[in-house]
Amino acid sequence: MDVERIGTDLQDTLVELTDLSLQAKQLHWNVTGRHFLPLHEQLDGLTDEVRAAADAVAERAVALGYAPDGRVGTVAKESPLADVVGGRVADTEVVAHVVAVLGTVVERMRRRIDTLDELDPVTQDLLIGIVAGLEKQRWMFDAQQA
Amino acid sequence: MDVERIGTDLQDTLVELTDLSLQAKQLHWNVTGRHFLPLHEQLDGLTDEVRAAADAVAERAVALGYAPDGRVGTVAKESPLADVVGGRVADTEVVAHVVAVLGTVVERMRRRIDTLDELDPVTQDLLIGIVAGLEKQRWMFDAQQA
Amino acid sequence: MDVERIGTDLQDTLVELTDLSLQAKQLHWNVTGRHFLPLHEQLDGLTDEVRAAADAVAERAVALGYAPDGRVGTVAKESPLADVVGGRVADTEVVAHVVAVLGTVVERMRRRIDTLDELDPVTQDLLIGIVAGLEKQRWMFDAQQA
Amino acid sequence: MDVERIGTDLQDTLVELTDLSLQAKQLHWNVTGRHFLPLHEQLDGLTDEVRAAADAVAERAVALGYAPDGRVGTVAKESPLADVVGGRVADTEVVAHVVAVLGTVVERMRRRIDTLDELDPVTQDLLIGIVAGLEKQRWMFDAQQA
Amino acid sequence: MDVERIGTDLQDTLVELTDLSLQAKQLHWNVTGRHFLPLHEQLDGLTDEVRAAADAVAERAVALGYAPDGRVGTVAKESPLADVVGGRVADTEVVAHVVAVLGTVVERMRRRIDTLDELDPVTQDLLIGIVAGLEKQRWMFDAQQA
Amino acid sequence: MDVERIGTDLQDTLVELTDLSLQAKQLHWNVTGRHFLPLHEQLDGLTDEVRAAADAVAERAVALGYAPDGRVGTVAKESPLADVVGGRVADTEVVAHVVAVLGTVVERMRRRIDTLDELDPVTQDLLIGIVAGLEKQRWMFDAQQA
Amino acid sequence: MDVERIGTDLQDTLVELTDLSLQAKQLHWNVTGRHFLPLHEQLDGLTDEVRAAADAVAERAVALGYAPDGRVGTVAKESPLADVVGGRVADTEVVAHVVAVLGTVVERMRRRIDTLDELDPVTQDLLIGIVAGLEKQRWMFDAQQA
Amino acid sequence: MDVERIGTDLQDTLVELTDLSLQAKQLHWNVTGRHFLPLHEQLDGLTDEVRAAADAVAERAVALGYAPDGRVGTVAKESPLADVVGGRVADTEVVAHVVAVLGTVVERMRRRIDTLDELDPVTQDLLIGIVAGLEKQRWMFDAQQA
Amino acid sequence: MDVERIGTDLQDTLVELTDLSLQAKQLHWNVTGRHFLPLHEQLDGLTDEVRAAADAVAERAVALGYAPDGRVGTVAKESPLADVVGGRVADTEVVAHVVAVLGTVVERMRRRIDTLDELDPVTQDLLIGIVAGLEKQRWMFDAQQA
Amino acid sequence: MDVERIGTDLQDTLVELTDLSLQAKQLHWNVTGRHFLPLHEQLDGLTDEVRAAADAVAERAVALGYAPDGRVGTVAKESPLADVVGGRVADTEVVAHVVAVLGTVVERMRRRIDTLDELDPVTQDLLIGIVAGLEKQRWMFDAQQA
Amino acid sequence: MDVERIGTDLQDTLVELTDLSLQAKQLHWNVTGRHFLPLHEQLDGLTDEVRAAADAVAERAVALGYAPDGRVGTVAKESPLADVVGGRVADTEVVAHVVAVLGTVVERMRRRIDTLDELDPVTQDLLIGIVAGLEKQRWMFDAQQA
Amino acid sequence: MDVERIGTDLQDTLVELTDLSLQAKQLHWNVTGRHFLPLHEQLDGLTDEVRAAADAVAERAVALGYAPDGRVGTVAKESPLADVVGGRVADTEVVAHVVAVLGTVVERMRRRIDTLDELDPVTQDLLIGIVAGLEKQRWMFDAQQA
């Protein structure tokens, strides 16, 4: 098994999911506007789901013999996600931002799923399950913009 | 109420607890050695406790009108905690590191508790509760070094 | 006991509730707009309540010796409910439609409750309980239009 | 991604599963014979499983941008399942019918799973999980005919 | 309120339900035959339901100021139910007996429900709820004879 | 439907139940005497039951289009219940008072149940269920005086 | 194994426990006096415990090939327990009666336990467990008379 | 310990929290508008939290030997809270009112917390905990106005 | 204590229970016929009960200082149970086989219970409890043959 | 931090709470009289609460680096609590004793709370929480003497 | 029954188990060393098990009419267990001590079990159950020394 | 579908998982050494996971029409796993053995996963899920050897 290549895919995913979970919490605290209540709650659910996914991804890496790196410095330096704005954020802006960053993560993970078909079906299956959840989350935020 | 001063105390605490939770997860994944099983589990419990504390601290800030900042860039730049080493880490080293960073956080939060006596007893009470838990955690790691 | 007349009342109710539960699910999936989150969840609760009611109604019929018919062809042919529109539906439109179809069902069931006073107090009591729930649901959707 | 083709596969599956859940409930109410008790209960379990699968399938469609259609008229017109007979049904007949319609659904879903290998591994994985459950259900009914 | 008349109705119901619960347990232990497993379990469920109903009936009587009498001697002397046969009992015989005694109880309780319409709607509502459950039980046993 | 008349009945019931729940809590705190322990606990159960009933009554009113009024001023002005005495109250006195006020509420609600037979069987059924509970509570306090 | 002798011991125990459970319920409903609340609740716990014991005893008999007889006529004719008085019963009288009948049952079961030492250690162990519970119950009622 | 002064602080808090809980329920029933669903639910959570706080405050008073007074007349006469308007209330108006009355309660309780520092740290700690919760609630309503 | 003799009794029991649990699972999978549903479920319950018993027996052995041997080779070589037939098995045959092997195990364990009376009452008590459960299971299968 | 002084306060508290928990159990077993049932139960709740408090106090000590001493000899020698009388104890005497020893513990802990204000707010907060619970317990026993 | 002799056996057991539970808690707090985490947790489980056993033993005594004495002075004076050392204790030392005191308790209880065979099988059965648990605990500590 | 080839893959997996679960239990009982506590517990978790996997594999086989064979003789004869040593086993040896046999199972299952890509994606998906769990288990044991 090509541990290095699989491990790199998992490491990149870990970085994205860690940043995503921190962004979701940041918005959970700072969202404002008439839609505060359901958004505040939904962002908490998103955080829980993304944290569980990050944990599964990191444990998959170490199970394959690749040491995952979820340290704050690594994530800050390597995350490809658009920055979330500081301070209080209006509800409509929150929705737009979450849809955008979920789009980034999903697109990148889908490319890895393609590659992993050859490399490791077990890791591939893990990422497929995570993407299924993230695409559902993206819909539930995006539907608010329709 | 001096929201700016209380908010700054909460913001600094948020940064430390966020870094601490990421470090605990990092070690949860990468710890090795004969004591792997109980340490792996204990570090998960530490992560859960610290995440809950960070959430309470951030929500206290926003309840006072201060926008908390738990973004990865902010935490990476401002955390005063000693860096956790990358890659696999031996169990004895894990214990020593956790005791050290818990010591850092506890010492800094205790100073804030003193200051808050004048500023806001509600925020002070929150930090007292968190420190009680962290000092118990510190003992449970430190006892392994005796 | 006039099983034929009571059974017919239950059968008509079964048709309406089955269609109602399918409409609620249809809207649960296709609702859009700023109020997506709470509506999506509320429609799920409505589906659960209506499904449980339909099951109780059908089991009441069979307990009296009348074979209930909840097959898709029967429901499609005999349901008196206004059709729900296909495709994505805006949240305000969803609310208006649900209030309307709940109104239809409640009105028809209330007429049966009157008739059943003579025919069978046990069946009457079942329908009374269901109408109580549906009228509460109608209020919770209608209040959003005020 | 070819949303139209994937969406059509999901839509066809939704129609079949919706009809299947209504048939299972219909038999849950109308089954008779010495084996009534365990069959009545097993058909309830089947209904729950199929309803959950239909919901997942519809939400997958909408997550991809395809509006699912689970309305009673659509299902009545397009379902390929053999009709379930009206009125009370003998237990042996119930078993034979359920085995047959499960066979229809499984065969059609397996063909979609083959196609989806190219189109979308996430949707494919969802259908694989549903088929696994339906094939287990088919065995548990079929074993009663041995 | 005519406590004496309402109390007598409740007392008669208590006698019937107490005997019914003892008969259900007796058959729960002594049933034999190929259908032992589901019948053994169903008879336990029947016992639980009937015991709860008897308790509610007795507490309703005392709440109205009528002392209920559920003593074994009273029940033995006054129960109108057909005796259950002693010793092991074949499953088909069990089903036939349960359908018969449920028929007796339901018929007598329905007559009381008619009378109570004038006397006390609260007591009437209690009996209606119990009859609904017993008629469902009767169906679930009777369906096995079809 | 005569919303005004039904609504007035519900409004009057709401006032009585709200006062009753506040009285039960008041006695829960202030009861003294050898029987303190079981009475303290029973009064808590009474409060929970009465609060749930009040909520159901108010939601029934609004479901019918009648705005319920459970504000403290309204309740203080319109409650027909005997005042509960201030300060610590001996256990025997507590029992006597609770039996008396439960008697008042039950008597008034029973009159409404009679009227509602014509007006709205759904509302009537709600009040019947509440009275059943209150009459059981009355017995459980009254039995202590025998 | 001497199924006849063991079965007779179990049958006699079943009769006593069935009567005891009916007596406990009878007093649960009809007890009055200042100690109503805790006694009413304790008698319910006694009923539950005795019903479970009776069920275990009867199932032990049938497991050994002895058909247990828990029918109301049998219990009425053969129970050695002192009759419980009809109508409302004062709390002190309730306590005295329960202590007395528990004494009767315990004494008779202890004699059977001696005999069973030779006959069947499995049945003996069952009765030992039941007596342990009944002697604890006897203390909890008797302590109220001290 | 100065029971009179501490007791008065607790009594005043009890009055405010009791009125607050009744106002929250009043709005839970009468709120209307597009944001009905999440507000209706949030107001229920507020009621639960405030009722639990009122109970703790009253039990603290009686534990110190001060008889708390939560009777409707007392609360009506002495509550300093702004009256809630009668009839149906628009969602935006609901939010504004809740923020205002939470502000009143928090401000008054904070003054008591200052005084209690000298009088009784145990009572002070109770009020600190309650204020923490109320300030979090105020934020969650106020954020909807941003 | 004669650890060798007690340990041998426990070891023999462990072998029998391990084989029994594997046979129960084997039949759980391969049973066919009209009674499939309740038998499939009952065999799962039997497996759970026998696995728990085997675990308790092995832990009792090691607690006494005797190393239990539950390895597949040991069990295959030393089990005295009649072989279960391979392939699909008709329901009536399943019942007959389970009754037979339960008979074998019960008979052998009862002989050990006699011996253990002198050797170790604690181990004896453990086996008595297990036999009680197995004899109840034997009845529940055997009753299907009556 | 003055670990020695804080540790001594915690150690003294540990001794008192350990003795208190043993006294509560002693009375739980030996109480007699008409009020046996609720007192027996309440003393169990007191034991649970006091055991949890003792555990928290000892873990706080060791977290600060002070080895707590909860050994029976230490507690016997150093507890300042009045001895509980041996043998059966009348219910009124039980209540009086519990009120007295709770008074002793509360008074001594309150003095420590004052001292700890300077020494360690975290330890102080722990003791405040425990005293709040003990003062509530004292009321619930004392109210029985009124 | 020879209450005095049985009671003395139970009283001696109560003394030993009470001391054992206090020693287990003492070590739960003061254990140190690399194996702190699992030992700290296991000692808590031991405490819970021993406390429950002590409670059962004392309640058995009082059920027989013998007043148990679990007061701290009695336990301190009469416990035959080796003293646990004060201050922090190394993990290996903890294991050795627990194995030793469990050995003392088990040996003494086994002697009582022999005697009780004649005196009271119910009490004997209770002690057998407790010894089974303690011998399992002894193994789980002793296995760490192998 | 090539049932014979898929069935053979499942049958081979069933043999390996059954042996693995028996080996895990064997070591759960016989492990010794300083690390006994966490290993004893972890081996129980491994047994549960492997038993559940074996059950899913066998049910998948029968669902496809292939009769699985999990009988002890078959497993003993055909398992490719290294034998676990008899008698007590040191903790380090336990870890090494578990890592080795997990390696064997994972390697063989991965080969089947490759083959199944063509044969049956549903069966493949099942094995992928099981391997994911086993590779995580292997890491958690292997990390103890680092």
PDB file of C-alpha atoms in Angstrom, chain B:
ATOM      1  CA  MET B   1     -19.349  46.829  33.389  1.00  0.00           C
ATOM      2  CA  ASP B   2     -15.959  47.056  31.736  1.00  0.00           C
ATOM      3  CA  VAL B   3     -16.789  44.816  28.778  1.00  0.00           C
ATOM      4  CA  GLU B   4     -13.477  45.430  27.067  1.00  0.00           C
ATOM      5  CA  ARG B   5     -11.388  44.177  29.979  1.00  0.00           C
ATOM      6  CA  ILE B   6     -13.618  41.203  30.757  1.00  0.00           C
ATOM      7  CA  GLY B   7     -13.853  40.389  27.065  1.00  0.00           C
ATOM      8  CA  THR B   8     -10.089  40.406  26.700  1.00  0.00           C
ATOM      9  CA  ASP B   9      -9.736  37.959  29.578  1.00  0.00           C
ATOM     10  CA  LEU B  10     -12.297  35.674  27.972  1.00  0.00           C
ATOM     11  CA  GLN B  11     -10.686  36.026  24.547  1.00  0.00           C
ATOM     12  CA  ASP B  12      -7.257  35.057  25.921  1.00  0.00           C
ATOM     13  CA  THR B  13      -8.804  32.091  27.674  1.00  0.00           C
ATOM     14  CA  LEU B  14     -10.558  31.038  24.467  1.00  0.00           C
ATOM     15  CA  VAL B  15      -7.263  31.056  22.581  1.00  0.00           C
ATOM     16  CA  GLU B  16      -5.549  28.914  25.198  1.00  0.00           C
ATOM     17  CA  LEU B  17      -8.392  26.400  25.498  1.00  0.00           C
ATOM     18  CA  THR B  18      -8.741  26.059  21.733  1.00  0.00           C
ATOM     19  CA  ASP B  19      -5.045  25.322  21.342  1.00  0.00           C
ATOM     20  CA  LEU B  20      -5.205  22.943  24.311  1.00  0.00           C
ATOM     21  CA  SER B  21      -8.075  20.994  22.763  1.00  0.00           C
ATOM     22  CA  LEU B  22      -6.217  20.653  19.458  1.00  0.00           C
ATOM     23  CA  GLN B  23      -3.060  19.522  21.269  1.00  0.00           C
ATOM     24  CA  ALA B  24      -5.012  16.938  23.272  1.00  0.00           C
ATOM     25  CA  LYS B  25      -6.511  15.495  20.070  1.00  0.00           C
ATOM     26  CA  GLN B  26      -3.074  15.524  18.389  1.00  0.00           C
ATOM     27  CA  LEU B  27      -1.665  13.433  21.247  1.00  0.00           C
ATOM     28  CA  HIS B  28      -4.799  11.240  21.359  1.00  0.00           C
ATOM     29  CA  TRP B  29      -3.877  10.160  17.821  1.00  0.00           C
ATOM     30  CA  ASN B  30      -0.088  10.012  18.047  1.00  0.00           C
ATOM     31  CA  VAL B  31       0.652   8.610  21.489  1.00  0.00           C
ATOM     32  CA  THR B  32       2.571   5.315  21.578  1.00  0.00           C
ATOM     33  CA  GLY B  33       3.949   2.990  24.225  1.00  0.00           C
ATOM     34  CA  ARG B  34       2.806   0.452  26.776  1.00  0.00           C
ATOM     35  CA  HIS B  35       0.377   2.947  28.332  1.00  0.00           C
ATOM     36  CA  PHE B  36      -1.312   3.764  25.028  1.00  0.00           C
ATOM     37  CA  LEU B  37      -4.777   2.442  25.912  1.00  0.00           C
ATOM     38  CA  PRO B  38      -5.619   4.456  29.063  1.00  0.00           C
ATOM     39  CA  LEU B  39      -3.808   7.583  27.800  1.00  0.00           C
ATOM     40  CA  HIS B  40      -5.585   7.486  24.432  1.00  0.00           C
ATOM     41  CA  GLU B  41      -8.912   7.371  26.267  1.00  0.00           C
ATOM     42  CA  GLN B  42      -7.997   9.988  28.897  1.00  0.00           C
ATOM     43  CA  LEU B  43      -6.891  12.444  26.201  1.00  0.00           C
ATOM     44  CA  ASP B  44     -10.285  12.105  24.576  1.00  0.00           C
ATOM     45  CA  GLY B  45     -11.960  12.982  27.857  1.00  0.00           C
ATOM     46  CA  LEU B  46      -9.635  15.980  28.210  1.00  0.00           C
ATOM     47  CA  THR B  47     -10.550  17.147  24.700  1.00  0.00           C
ATOM     48  CA  ASP B  48     -14.267  16.945  25.451  1.00  0.00           C
ATOM     49  CA  GLU B  49     -13.897  18.880  28.701  1.00  0.00           C
ATOM     50  CA  VAL B  50     -11.737  21.592  27.151  1.00  0.00           C
ATOM     51  CA  ARG B  51     -14.003  21.993  24.116  1.00  0.00           C
ATOM     52  CA  ALA B  52     -17.012  22.463  26.376  1.00  0.00           C
ATOM     53  CA  ALA B  53     -15.091  25.017  28.428  1.00  0.00           C
ATOM     54  CA  ALA B  54     -14.023  26.939  25.315  1.00  0.00           C
ATOM     55  CA  ASP B  55     -17.607  27.044  24.112  1.00  0.00           C
ATOM     56  CA  ALA B  56     -18.830  28.368  27.465  1.00  0.00           C
ATOM     57  CA  VAL B  57     -16.113  31.021  27.514  1.00  0.00           C
ATOM     58  CA  ALA B  58     -16.905  32.225  23.994  1.00  0.00           C
ATOM     59  CA  GLU B  59     -20.650  32.329  24.658  1.00  0.00           C
ATOM     60  CA  ARG B  60     -19.978  34.294  27.863  1.00  0.00           C
ATOM     61  CA  ALA B  61     -18.026  36.845  25.826  1.00  0.00           C
ATOM     62  CA  VAL B  62     -20.744  37.296  23.229  1.00  0.00           C
ATOM     63  CA  ALA B  63     -23.379  37.467  25.995  1.00  0.00           C
ATOM     64  CA  LEU B  64     -21.483  40.496  27.342  1.00  0.00           C
ATOM     65  CA  GLY B  65     -21.296  42.091  23.905  1.00  0.00           C
ATOM     66  CA  TYR B  66     -17.719  41.104  23.066  1.00  0.00           C
ATOM     67  CA  ALA B  67     -17.202  39.180  19.814  1.00  0.00           C
ATOM     68  CA  PRO B  68     -14.965  36.176  20.558  1.00  0.00           C
ATOM     69  CA  ASP B  69     -12.350  35.129  18.045  1.00  0.00           C
ATOM     70  CA  GLY B  70     -11.606  31.421  17.862  1.00  0.00           C
ATOM     71  CA  ARG B  71     -10.343  31.350  14.304  1.00  0.00           C
ATOM     72  CA  VAL B  72      -7.373  29.157  13.545  1.00  0.00           C
ATOM     73  CA  GLY B  73      -5.141  32.052  12.495  1.00  0.00           C
ATOM     74  CA  THR B  74      -5.813  33.956  15.695  1.00  0.00           C
ATOM     75  CA  VAL B  75      -5.181  30.924  17.858  1.00  0.00           C
ATOM     76  CA  ALA B  76      -1.982  30.035  15.982  1.00  0.00           C
ATOM     77  CA  LYS B  77      -0.616  33.542  16.373  1.00  0.00           C
ATOM     78  CA  GLU B  78      -1.604  34.235  19.964  1.00  0.00           C
ATOM     79  CA  SER B  79      -1.487  30.984  21.900  1.00  0.00           C
ATOM     80  CA  PRO B  80       1.097  31.082  24.708  1.00  0.00           C
ATOM     81  CA  LEU B  81       1.203  27.293  24.994  1.00  0.00           C
ATOM     82  CA  ALA B  82       4.362  25.311  24.354  1.00  0.00           C
ATOM     83  CA  ASP B  83       4.210  23.625  20.955  1.00  0.00           C
ATOM     84  CA  VAL B  84       3.401  19.958  20.908  1.00  0.00           C
ATOM     85  CA  VAL B  85       5.942  17.937  18.962  1.00  0.00           C
ATOM     86  CA  GLY B  86       4.894  16.436  15.594  1.00  0.00           C
ATOM     87  CA  GLY B  87       4.811  12.725  14.696  1.00  0.00           C
ATOM     88  CA  ARG B  88       4.400   9.779  17.059  1.00  0.00           C
ATOM     89  CA  VAL B  89       5.082  10.627  20.721  1.00  0.00           C
ATOM     90  CA  ALA B  90       6.095   8.265  23.506  1.00  0.00           C
ATOM     91  CA  ASP B  91       3.616   7.932  26.387  1.00  0.00           C
ATOM     92  CA  THR B  92       5.950   9.346  29.048  1.00  0.00           C
ATOM     93  CA  GLU B  93       6.593  12.361  26.862  1.00  0.00           C
ATOM     94  CA  VAL B  94       2.864  12.841  26.355  1.00  0.00           C
ATOM     95  CA  VAL B  95       2.255  12.919  30.089  1.00  0.00           C
ATOM     96  CA  ALA B  96       5.036  15.434  30.688  1.00  0.00           C
ATOM     97  CA  HIS B  97       3.763  17.732  27.929  1.00  0.00           C
ATOM     98  CA  VAL B  98       0.145  17.671  29.095  1.00  0.00           C
ATOM     99  CA  VAL B  99       1.154  18.473  32.676  1.00  0.00           C
ATOM    100  CA  ALA B 100       3.225  21.396  31.408  1.00  0.00           C
ATOM    101  CA  VAL B 101       0.565  22.998  29.191  1.00  0.00           C
ATOM    102  CA  LEU B 102      -2.158  22.454  31.796  1.00  0.00           C
ATOM    103  CA  GLY B 103       0.149  24.279  34.207  1.00  0.00           C
ATOM    104  CA  THR B 104       0.449  27.203  31.803  1.00  0.00           C
ATOM    105  CA  VAL B 105      -3.285  27.513  31.310  1.00  0.00           C
ATOM    106  CA  VAL B 106      -4.121  27.162  34.994  1.00  0.00           C
ATOM    107  CA  GLU B 107      -1.596  29.771  36.055  1.00  0.00           C
ATOM    108  CA  ARG B 108      -2.865  32.323  33.528  1.00  0.00           C
ATOM    109  CA  MET B 109      -6.516  31.687  34.305  1.00  0.00           C
ATOM    110  CA  ARG B 110      -5.908  32.028  38.050  1.00  0.00           C
ATOM    111  CA  ARG B 111      -4.508  35.507  37.462  1.00  0.00           C
ATOM    112  CA  ARG B 112      -7.676  36.417  35.543  1.00  0.00           C
ATOM    113  CA  ILE B 113      -9.839  35.050  38.351  1.00  0.00           C
ATOM    114  CA  ASP B 114      -8.147  37.475  40.750  1.00  0.00           C
ATOM    115  CA  THR B 115      -8.789  40.440  38.471  1.00  0.00           C
ATOM    116  CA  LEU B 116     -12.394  39.469  37.764  1.00  0.00           C
ATOM    117  CA  ASP B 117     -13.326  39.619  41.440  1.00  0.00           C
ATOM    118  CA  GLU B 118     -13.874  43.336  40.931  1.00  0.00           C
ATOM    119  CA  LEU B 119     -15.018  43.295  37.329  1.00  0.00           C
ATOM    120  CA  ASP B 120     -17.675  40.611  37.061  1.00  0.00           C
ATOM    121  CA  PRO B 121     -18.475  37.831  39.560  1.00  0.00           C
ATOM    122  CA  VAL B 122     -20.464  35.918  36.907  1.00  0.00           C
ATOM    123  CA  THR B 123     -17.498  35.606  34.569  1.00  0.00           C
ATOM    124  CA  GLN B 124     -15.238  34.891  37.531  1.00  0.00           C
ATOM    125  CA  ASP B 125     -17.470  32.000  38.591  1.00  0.00           C
ATOM    126  CA  LEU B 126     -17.265  30.508  35.097  1.00  0.00           C
ATOM    127  CA  LEU B 127     -13.459  30.578  35.110  1.00  0.00           C
ATOM    128  CA  ILE B 128     -13.337  29.124  38.641  1.00  0.00           C
ATOM    129  CA  GLY B 129     -15.355  26.143  37.483  1.00  0.00           C
ATOM    130  CA  ILE B 130     -13.088  25.573  34.489  1.00  0.00           C
ATOM    131  CA  VAL B 131      -9.909  25.818  36.561  1.00  0.00           C
ATOM    132  CA  ALA B 132     -11.319  23.282  39.043  1.00  0.00           C
ATOM    133  CA  GLY B 133     -11.656  20.789  36.200  1.00  0.00           C
ATOM    134  CA  LEU B 134      -8.239  21.554  34.694  1.00  0.00           C
ATOM    135  CA  GLU B 135      -6.463  21.199  38.027  1.00  0.00           C
ATOM    136  CA  LYS B 136      -8.097  17.809  38.483  1.00  0.00           C
ATOM    137  CA  GLN B 137      -6.957  16.803  34.996  1.00  0.00           C
ATOM    138  CA  ARG B 138      -3.419  18.022  35.781  1.00  0.00           C
ATOM    139  CA  TRP B 139      -3.338  15.805  38.878  1.00  0.00           C
ATOM    140  CA  MET B 140      -4.533  12.776  36.907  1.00  0.00           C
ATOM    141  CA  PHE B 141      -1.694  13.178  34.426  1.00  0.00           C
ATOM    142  CA  ASP B 142       0.899  14.260  36.987  1.00  0.00           C
ATOM    143  CA  ALA B 143       0.192  11.279  39.251  1.00  0.00           C
ATOM    144  CA  GLN B 144       1.551   9.076  36.466  1.00  0.00           C
ATOM    145  CA  GLN B 145       4.945  10.718  36.846  1.00  0.00           C
ATOM    146  CA  ALA B 146       5.289  10.064  40.571  1.00  0.00           C
TER     147      ALA B 146
END
